[in-house]
Amino acid sequence: MIAVDIEKKLKAHNGLQMLRIKKVFVPGSITRITGPSGAGKTTLLKMIAGLITPDSGSIKANSISWFEAAQNIDLSPQQRRVGFVFQDYALFPNMTVKQHLEYATNDAEWITRLLKTGGLDNFTGHKPNHLSGGQQQRLAILRALAIKPKLILMDEPFSALDLKMKSALIKDLQIIFTELGATTLIVSHNPQELDGVTGDELEIG
Amino acid sequence: MDLQPIWLTLKLAAVTTLILLLVALPLAWWLSKKRSLAKIIIEAIITMPLVLPPSVLGFYLLLAFSPQRGLGHWLQQTFNVQFVFSFPGLVLASVIYSMPFMISPVKSAFQQLPASLSQASYTLGKTRWQTLWHVLLPNIKPSLLTAAVLTFAHTLGEFGVVLMIGGNIPGVTRVASIAVYDAVEQMNYTAANNYSLVLFAITFVMVLSVFIYNKYQAKSPLE
């Protein structure tokens, strides 16, 4: 269970705005996060991952405090080990597809399976600049899954995929999420994109 | 032509570049992160050799490391190290004098990398050093090369600062730029021309190589 109760001041075009999130994410659930641009969706994901520090409040994962402002607890992203898919993919330009996954894990079998799931098994030697937008996005998803995380945070993870690829990938990902027993939070602008996939929704802003 | 000043110059430039690569990489990385007053002051100090007359820097180094006083005296007594009128002194002066040429391109290259690259590495459980080594450094290679070549080339051309702290001791501190000056003083224009041509050729080939390499990397050579 991931329990989030945090506050963060955000810079907005009309001054500062307060982002307040209080939500419990059930283990194994998939939650869709929606909201207008600049509302703080990415900031929320980064605060949960430990990449941005909230101003106050707490984040707990299965009764372990990841962040507790009052007690000065703030676990690093390395300690939280969250699978994170960045909106800009954040792929490493110096690494091939396979090296991305090898950087994350030593489990060769798992790497092979992920490559097949993402349809990248024929592109293992390609660097990101030789991949299409859709392939880059799939690689970003696979890299996040490579560490077998218990919590997966995805920031617009399917925006560059065509409809056919998207539905096939989502189906395969659901199987992996279940196997990992992972709780998943997905930021998505497209209302139809995750129909039938997510059980819960969090609207910000 | 006596080639000793040329070899000494190349040795000085190589040692300086190597030391600066080791010192400047972590420093440039640290400086590229969030700004603070301390960082601004340190960066200003590092940049000073760009605007300060080399003779001023050389003069203060000469005072600081003179075996007759303070730090220089202590170094001589404790470690039997003398920086004034010695090759180690030239290296020290060159490292300080060329530091902005190494720090500046590397720092700006680090700053141009998206923050999400480091963040992605951290979420995979990698430490800061693993991230620096496996993700950040490989992706700023063109800038690293530019910085190393600029540092090397700049060290080849040093004059004022090395003359002040090293003097003109053949085989020890008499680098090519000083040999040129010395030859002109003695009206030996042929020797001055020979040294000058060698320096010109080496630096031109180096800078040209970097421009060509960076052209294929689609980056500005002076980035």
mmCIF file of C-alpha atoms in Angstrom, chain A residues 46 49 51 77-78 81-82 84 86 88 90-95 103-104 143 147, chain B residues 114 116-128 130-131 134-135 138-139:
data_model
loop_
_atom_site.group_PDB
_atom_site.id
_atom_site.type_symbol
_atom_site.label_atom_id
_atom_site.label_comp_id
_atom_site.label_asym_id
_atom_site.label_seq_id
_atom_site.Cartn_x
_atom_site.Cartn_y
_atom_site.Cartn_z
ATOM 1 C CA LYS A 46 8.811 12.674 -8.837
ATOM 2 C CA ALA A 49 10.117 8.533 -6.468
ATOM 3 C CA LEU A 51 13.469 12.994 -7.047
ATOM 4 C CA PRO A 77 15.529 7.418 -5.063
ATOM 5 C CA GLN A 78 18.075 4.574 -4.886
ATOM 6 C CA ARG A 81 13.731 1.735 -6.204
ATOM 7 C CA VAL A 82 10.654 2.898 -8.067
ATOM 8 C CA PHE A 84 9.935 5.418 -13.424
ATOM 9 C CA PHE A 86 9.930 9.735 -17.809
ATOM 10 C CA ASP A 88 10.949 12.736 -22.153
ATOM 11 C CA ALA A 90 15.409 10.023 -20.386
ATOM 12 C CA LEU A 91 17.198 7.394 -22.450
ATOM 13 C CA PHE A 92 20.975 7.301 -22.274
ATOM 14 C CA PRO A 93 22.336 8.352 -25.706
ATOM 15 C CA ASN A 94 25.570 6.376 -25.168
ATOM 16 C CA MET A 95 23.844 3.036 -24.533
ATOM 17 C CA TYR A 103 22.599 -1.208 -16.764
ATOM 18 C CA ALA A 104 19.435 -1.803 -14.739
ATOM 19 C CA ARG A 143 14.091 -0.049 -18.535
ATOM 20 C CA ILE A 147 14.511 -3.526 -11.828
ATOM 21 C CA PRO B 114 18.743 16.857 -19.208
ATOM 22 C CA SER B 116 16.160 13.373 -16.198
ATOM 23 C CA LEU B 117 19.241 11.367 -17.303
ATOM 24 C CA SER B 118 20.691 11.415 -13.784
ATOM 25 C CA GLN B 119 17.250 10.945 -12.278
ATOM 26 C CA ALA B 120 16.603 7.869 -14.426
ATOM 27 C CA SER B 121 19.907 6.401 -13.302
ATOM 28 C CA TYR B 122 19.109 7.087 -9.628
ATOM 29 C CA THR B 123 15.737 5.358 -9.906
ATOM 30 C CA LEU B 124 17.580 2.293 -11.225
ATOM 31 C CA GLY B 125 19.469 2.232 -7.928
ATOM 32 C CA LYS B 126 22.733 3.694 -9.231
ATOM 33 C CA THR B 127 24.887 5.937 -7.053
ATOM 34 C CA ARG B 128 26.019 9.429 -8.044
ATOM 35 C CA GLN B 130 28.048 5.255 -11.070
ATOM 36 C CA THR B 131 25.785 7.775 -12.791
ATOM 37 C CA HIS B 134 28.332 5.361 -16.894
ATOM 38 C CA VAL B 135 25.827 8.018 -17.970
ATOM 39 C CA PRO B 138 30.123 9.230 -21.893
ATOM 40 C CA ASN B 139 27.520 11.741 -23.053
#
